[in-house]
Amino acid sequence: MKWLYRWLVRKLLRLRYVHASTLIGLPSLVSPDLVTGRDCFINVGAVIGPKVTFGDYVLLGPGVTFTGDDHVYQKVGVPITFSGRPTLRPTIIGDDVWIGAKAIVLAGVAVGSGAIIAANAVVNRDVPPCAIVGGVPARQIGWRFDSETERELHLLGLARGDFERAHSQRKETAIAF
Ligand SMILES: CC(C)(COP(=O)(O)OP(=O)(O)OC[C@H]1O[C@@H](n2cnc3c(N)ncnc32)[C@H](O)[C@@H]1OP(=O)(O)O)[C@@H](O)C(=O)NCCC(=O)NCCS
């Protein structure tokens, strides 16, 4: 019945560009223009502003925020709430990115495929593929794989869709038994 839950959530939140395999925990606030690839998981308590795109296999811990719009704050004598908003830059999350609980991703950031964002991080600049970042503001605290060769192999596998094939083979095996 997971497909029914997924379908109902897509209808409820008016999500037109979310892949049918994406699972979203409620309550979450998600902008209707969210784009996701296959097998993404958005844990409960997410707040996702506009112009955000996820690749395949993106995994969000609970309470992750994509802030969306900033406000204009440089108009002397005008309260921020009446100052308007600058043009919103897109936020792009690659394939197989894991974002830890309560992390905050600011608008305009690009997170490379295979990267990990630690719990409670505030991400205000781009994250390289397969990097692990954490802290406020987020800084690189490690690599997901030790060697460059492993990182390249992993990214190549993602780009070629190897994981997708392995997944469907597993399903076929399950049916065969
Ligand atoms: C990012 C994470 C996976 C790193 O785990 P790890 O590879 O085992 O890393 P370590 O615990 O060895 O820590 C490596 C360094 O990063 C630092 N670090 C780890 N988590 C951090 C965090 N959330 N914020 C800031 N720094 C962090 C550690 O202090 C350590 O620094 P040091 O080398 O100066 O001592 C893990 O810390 C994390 O945040 N996981 C997310 C958990 C979560 O949200 N789960 C929800 C379920 S989806």
CSV table of N, CA and C in Angstrom, one decimal, residues 32-131:
chain,number,residue,atom,x,y,z
A,32,PRO,N,5.4,23.1,-4.2
A,32,PRO,CA,4.8,22.3,-5.3
A,32,PRO,C,5.8,22.1,-6.5
A,33,ASP,N,6.8,22.9,-6.6
A,33,ASP,CA,7.7,22.8,-7.8
A,33,ASP,C,8.9,21.9,-7.5
A,34,LEU,N,8.9,21.2,-6.3
A,34,LEU,CA,10.0,20.3,-6.1
A,34,LEU,C,10.1,19.2,-7.2
A,35,VAL,N,11.4,19.0,-7.6
A,35,VAL,CA,11.6,17.9,-8.6
A,35,VAL,C,12.5,16.8,-7.9
A,36,THR,N,12.1,15.6,-8.0
A,36,THR,CA,12.9,14.5,-7.4
A,36,THR,C,13.1,13.4,-8.5
A,37,GLY,N,14.2,12.7,-8.3
A,37,GLY,CA,14.5,11.5,-9.1
A,37,GLY,C,13.9,10.2,-8.4
A,38,ARG,N,14.5,9.1,-8.8
A,38,ARG,CA,13.9,7.8,-8.2
A,38,ARG,C,14.4,7.6,-6.8
A,39,ASP,N,13.5,6.9,-6.1
A,39,ASP,CA,13.8,6.3,-4.7
A,39,ASP,C,14.4,7.4,-3.8
A,40,CYS,N,13.8,8.5,-3.7
A,40,CYS,CA,14.2,9.5,-2.7
A,40,CYS,C,13.3,9.3,-1.5
A,41,PHE,N,13.9,9.7,-0.3
A,41,PHE,CA,13.1,9.6,0.9
A,41,PHE,C,13.2,10.9,1.7
A,42,ILE,N,12.1,11.5,1.9
A,42,ILE,CA,12.1,12.8,2.6
A,42,ILE,C,11.4,12.5,4.0
A,43,ASN,N,12.2,12.6,5.0
A,43,ASN,CA,11.8,12.3,6.4
A,43,ASN,C,10.8,13.3,6.9
A,44,VAL,N,10.1,13.0,8.0
A,44,VAL,CA,9.1,13.9,8.6
A,44,VAL,C,9.8,15.3,9.0
A,45,GLY,N,8.9,16.3,8.9
A,45,GLY,CA,9.4,17.6,9.4
A,45,GLY,C,10.2,18.4,8.4
A,46,ALA,N,10.2,18.0,7.1
A,46,ALA,CA,11.0,18.7,6.1
A,46,ALA,C,10.2,20.0,5.8
A,47,VAL,N,11.0,21.0,5.5
A,47,VAL,CA,10.5,22.3,5.0
A,47,VAL,C,11.3,22.6,3.7
A,48,ILE,N,10.7,22.5,2.6
A,48,ILE,CA,11.4,22.6,1.3
A,48,ILE,C,10.8,23.7,0.5
A,49,GLY,N,11.6,24.8,0.4
A,49,GLY,CA,11.2,26.0,-0.3
A,49,GLY,C,11.3,25.8,-1.9
A,50,PRO,N,11.0,26.8,-2.6
A,50,PRO,CA,10.9,26.7,-4.1
A,50,PRO,C,12.3,26.5,-4.7
A,51,LYS,N,12.2,26.0,-6.0
A,51,LYS,CA,13.4,25.9,-6.9
A,51,LYS,C,14.4,24.9,-6.4
A,52,VAL,N,13.9,23.8,-5.8
A,52,VAL,CA,14.8,22.7,-5.3
A,52,VAL,C,14.7,21.5,-6.2
A,53,THR,N,15.8,20.9,-6.6
A,53,THR,CA,15.8,19.7,-7.4
A,53,THR,C,16.7,18.6,-6.8
A,54,PHE,N,16.1,17.4,-6.7
A,54,PHE,CA,16.9,16.3,-6.1
A,54,PHE,C,17.2,15.3,-7.3
A,55,GLY,N,18.3,14.7,-7.3
A,55,GLY,CA,18.6,13.6,-8.2
A,55,GLY,C,18.0,12.3,-7.7
A,56,ASP,N,18.6,11.2,-8.0
A,56,ASP,CA,18.0,9.9,-7.6
A,56,ASP,C,18.6,9.6,-6.2
A,57,TYR,N,17.9,8.7,-5.4
A,57,TYR,CA,18.3,8.2,-4.1
A,57,TYR,C,18.8,9.2,-3.1
A,58,VAL,N,18.1,10.3,-3.1
A,58,VAL,CA,18.4,11.4,-2.1
A,58,VAL,C,17.7,11.0,-0.8
A,59,LEU,N,18.4,11.1,0.3
A,59,LEU,CA,17.8,10.6,1.6
A,59,LEU,C,17.9,11.8,2.6
A,60,LEU,N,16.8,12.2,3.2
A,60,LEU,CA,16.7,13.3,4.2
A,60,LEU,C,16.4,12.8,5.5
A,61,GLY,N,17.2,13.1,6.5
A,61,GLY,CA,16.8,12.9,7.9
A,61,GLY,C,15.7,13.7,8.3
A,62,PRO,N,15.2,13.6,9.6
A,62,PRO,CA,14.0,14.4,10.0
A,62,PRO,C,14.4,15.9,10.1
A,63,GLY,N,13.4,16.7,9.8
A,63,GLY,CA,13.5,18.1,10.1
A,63,GLY,C,14.5,18.9,9.2
A,64,VAL,N,14.8,18.4,8.0
A,64,VAL,CA,15.7,19.2,7.1
A,64,VAL,C,15.0,20.4,6.5
A,65,THR,N,15.7,21.5,6.3
A,65,THR,CA,15.1,22.7,5.7
A,65,THR,C,15.9,23.1,4.5
A,66,PHE,N,15.2,23.4,3.5
A,66,PHE,CA,15.7,24.2,2.3
A,66,PHE,C,15.1,25.5,2.4
A,67,THR,N,15.9,26.5,2.7
A,67,THR,CA,15.3,27.8,3.1
A,67,THR,C,14.5,28.5,1.9
A,68,GLY,N,14.9,28.3,0.7
A,68,GLY,CA,14.2,29.1,-0.4
A,68,GLY,C,14.6,30.5,-0.3
A,69,ASP,N,13.6,31.4,-0.7
A,69,ASP,CA,13.8,32.8,-0.8
A,69,ASP,C,14.5,33.5,0.3
A,70,ASP,N,15.4,34.4,0.0
A,70,ASP,CA,15.9,35.4,0.9
A,70,ASP,C,15.0,36.6,0.9
A,71,HIS,N,15.3,37.6,1.7
A,71,HIS,CA,14.6,38.9,1.6
A,71,HIS,C,15.6,40.0,1.3
A,72,VAL,N,15.1,41.0,0.6
A,72,VAL,CA,15.9,42.2,0.5
A,72,VAL,C,16.0,42.9,1.8
A,73,TYR,N,17.2,43.3,2.2
A,73,TYR,CA,17.3,43.9,3.6
A,73,TYR,C,18.1,45.2,3.6
A,74,GLN,N,18.4,45.7,2.4
A,74,GLN,CA,19.3,46.9,2.3
A,74,GLN,C,18.6,48.2,2.0
A,75,LYS,N,17.2,48.3,2.1
A,75,LYS,CA,16.5,49.5,1.8
A,75,LYS,C,16.3,50.3,3.1
A,76,VAL,N,17.1,51.4,3.2
A,76,VAL,CA,17.0,52.2,4.4
A,76,VAL,C,15.6,52.7,4.6
A,77,GLY,N,15.1,52.6,5.8
A,77,GLY,CA,13.7,53.1,6.1
A,77,GLY,C,12.6,52.2,5.8
A,78,VAL,N,12.9,51.0,5.2
A,78,VAL,CA,11.8,50.1,4.8
A,78,VAL,C,12.0,48.8,5.6
A,79,PRO,N,11.0,48.4,6.3
A,79,PRO,CA,11.1,47.1,7.0
A,79,PRO,C,11.3,46.0,6.0
A,80,ILE,N,12.1,45.0,6.4
A,80,ILE,CA,12.4,43.8,5.6
A,80,ILE,C,11.1,43.2,5.0
A,81,THR,N,10.1,43.2,5.8
A,81,THR,CA,8.9,42.5,5.3
A,81,THR,C,8.2,43.2,4.1
A,82,PHE,N,8.5,44.5,3.9
A,82,PHE,CA,8.0,45.2,2.8
A,82,PHE,C,9.0,45.5,1.7
A,83,SER,N,10.2,44.8,1.8
A,83,SER,CA,11.3,45.2,0.9
A,83,SER,C,11.4,44.3,-0.3
A,84,GLY,N,10.6,43.2,-0.4
A,84,GLY,CA,10.6,42.4,-1.6
A,84,GLY,C,11.7,41.3,-1.4
A,85,ARG,N,11.9,40.5,-2.5
A,85,ARG,CA,12.8,39.4,-2.5
A,85,ARG,C,13.7,39.5,-3.7
A,86,PRO,N,15.0,39.1,-3.5
A,86,PRO,CA,15.9,39.0,-4.7
A,86,PRO,C,15.5,37.8,-5.5
A,87,THR,N,16.0,37.7,-6.7
A,87,THR,CA,15.7,36.6,-7.6
A,87,THR,C,16.2,35.3,-6.9
A,88,LEU,N,15.4,34.3,-6.9
A,88,LEU,CA,15.7,33.1,-6.2
A,88,LEU,C,16.6,32.2,-7.1
A,89,ARG,N,17.8,31.8,-6.5
A,89,ARG,CA,18.7,30.9,-7.3
A,89,ARG,C,18.3,29.5,-7.0
A,90,PRO,N,18.4,28.6,-8.0
A,90,PRO,CA,18.0,27.2,-7.8
A,90,PRO,C,19.0,26.4,-6.9
A,91,THR,N,18.4,25.5,-6.2
A,91,THR,CA,19.2,24.6,-5.3
A,91,THR,C,19.2,23.2,-5.9
A,92,ILE,N,20.4,22.7,-6.1
A,92,ILE,CA,20.5,21.4,-6.9
A,92,ILE,C,21.2,20.3,-6.0
A,93,ILE,N,20.5,19.3,-5.8
A,93,ILE,CA,21.1,18.2,-5.0
A,93,ILE,C,21.3,17.0,-5.9
A,94,GLY,N,22.5,16.5,-5.9
A,94,GLY,CA,22.9,15.4,-6.9
A,94,GLY,C,22.2,14.0,-6.5
A,95,ASP,N,22.8,13.0,-7.1
A,95,ASP,CA,22.3,11.6,-6.8
A,95,ASP,C,22.9,11.1,-5.5
A,96,ASP,N,22.2,10.2,-4.8
A,96,ASP,CA,22.7,9.5,-3.6
A,96,ASP,C,23.4,10.5,-2.6
A,97,VAL,N,22.6,11.5,-2.2
A,97,VAL,CA,23.1,12.5,-1.2
A,97,VAL,C,22.3,12.2,0.1
A,98,TRP,N,23.0,12.1,1.2
A,98,TRP,CA,22.3,11.9,2.5
A,98,TRP,C,22.4,13.2,3.3
A,99,ILE,N,21.3,13.7,3.7
A,99,ILE,CA,21.3,15.0,4.4
A,99,ILE,C,20.8,14.7,5.9
A,100,GLY,N,21.6,14.9,6.9
A,100,GLY,CA,21.3,14.5,8.2
A,100,GLY,C,20.3,15.4,8.9
A,101,ALA,N,19.8,14.9,10.0
A,101,ALA,CA,18.7,15.5,10.7
A,101,ALA,C,18.9,17.0,11.0
A,102,LYS,N,17.9,17.8,10.7
A,102,LYS,CA,17.8,19.2,11.0
A,102,LYS,C,18.9,20.1,10.3
A,103,ALA,N,19.5,19.5,9.2
A,103,ALA,CA,20.4,20.3,8.5
A,103,ALA,C,19.6,21.4,7.7
A,104,ILE,N,20.3,22.5,7.4
A,104,ILE,CA,19.7,23.6,6.7
A,104,ILE,C,20.5,23.9,5.5
A,105,VAL,N,19.8,23.9,4.3
A,105,VAL,CA,20.5,24.2,3.1
A,105,VAL,C,20.0,25.5,2.5
A,106,LEU,N,20.9,26.4,2.3
A,106,LEU,CA,20.5,27.7,1.8
A,106,LEU,C,20.3,27.7,0.3
A,107,ALA,N,19.5,28.7,-0.2
A,107,ALA,CA,19.2,28.7,-1.6
A,107,ALA,C,20.5,28.9,-2.4
A,108,GLY,N,20.5,28.3,-3.6
A,108,GLY,CA,21.5,28.6,-4.6
A,108,GLY,C,22.7,27.6,-4.4
A,109,VAL,N,22.6,26.7,-3.5
A,109,VAL,CA,23.7,25.7,-3.2
A,109,VAL,C,23.6,24.5,-4.2
A,110,ALA,N,24.8,24.0,-4.6
A,110,ALA,CA,24.8,22.7,-5.4
A,110,ALA,C,25.5,21.7,-4.5
A,111,VAL,N,24.9,20.6,-4.3
A,111,VAL,CA,25.5,19.5,-3.5
A,111,VAL,C,25.8,18.3,-4.5
A,112,GLY,N,27.1,18.0,-4.6
A,112,GLY,CA,27.5,17.0,-5.5
A,112,GLY,C,27.0,15.6,-5.2
A,113,SER,N,26.9,14.7,-6.2
A,113,SER,CA,26.4,13.4,-6.0
A,113,SER,C,27.3,12.6,-5.0
A,114,GLY,N,26.7,11.8,-4.2
A,114,GLY,CA,27.4,10.9,-3.2
A,114,GLY,C,27.8,11.7,-2.0
A,115,ALA,N,27.4,13.0,-1.8
A,115,ALA,CA,27.9,13.7,-0.6
A,115,ALA,C,27.0,13.4,0.6
A,116,ILE,N,27.6,13.7,1.8
A,116,ILE,CA,26.8,13.6,3.0
A,116,ILE,C,26.9,14.9,3.8
A,117,ILE,N,25.7,15.3,4.3
A,117,ILE,CA,25.7,16.5,5.1
A,117,ILE,C,25.3,16.1,6.5
A,118,ALA,N,26.2,16.5,7.4
A,118,ALA,CA,26.0,16.0,8.8
A,118,ALA,C,24.8,16.7,9.5
A,119,ALA,N,24.3,16.0,10.5
A,119,ALA,CA,23.2,16.6,11.3
A,119,ALA,C,23.4,18.0,11.7
A,120,ASN,N,22.4,18.8,11.6
A,120,ASN,CA,22.5,20.2,12.1
A,120,ASN,C,23.4,21.2,11.3
A,121,ALA,N,23.9,20.7,10.2
A,121,ALA,CA,24.8,21.6,9.4
A,121,ALA,C,24.0,22.7,8.8
A,122,VAL,N,24.7,23.8,8.6
A,122,VAL,CA,24.1,24.9,7.7
A,122,VAL,C,25.0,25.0,6.5
A,123,VAL,N,24.4,24.6,5.4
A,123,VAL,CA,25.2,24.6,4.1
A,123,VAL,C,24.9,25.9,3.3
A,124,ASN,N,26.0,26.6,3.2
A,124,ASN,CA,25.9,27.9,2.5
A,124,ASN,C,26.8,28.0,1.3
A,125,ARG,N,27.4,26.9,1.0
A,125,ARG,CA,28.2,26.9,-0.3
A,125,ARG,C,28.2,25.5,-0.9
A,126,ASP,N,28.7,25.4,-2.1
A,126,ASP,CA,28.6,24.2,-2.8
A,126,ASP,C,29.4,23.1,-2.1
A,127,VAL,N,28.9,21.8,-2.3
A,127,VAL,CA,29.6,20.7,-1.6
A,127,VAL,C,30.1,19.8,-2.8
A,128,PRO,N,31.4,19.4,-2.7
A,128,PRO,CA,31.9,18.5,-3.8
A,128,PRO,C,31.4,17.1,-3.7
A,129,PRO,N,31.3,16.4,-4.8
A,129,PRO,CA,30.8,15.0,-4.9
A,129,PRO,C,31.6,14.2,-3.8
A,130,CYS,N,30.8,13.3,-3.1
A,130,CYS,CA,31.3,12.3,-2.2
A,130,CYS,C,32.0,13.0,-0.9
A,131,ALA,N,31.9,14.3,-0.8
A,131,ALA,CA,32.4,15.0,0.4
A,131,ALA,C,31.5,14.8,1.6
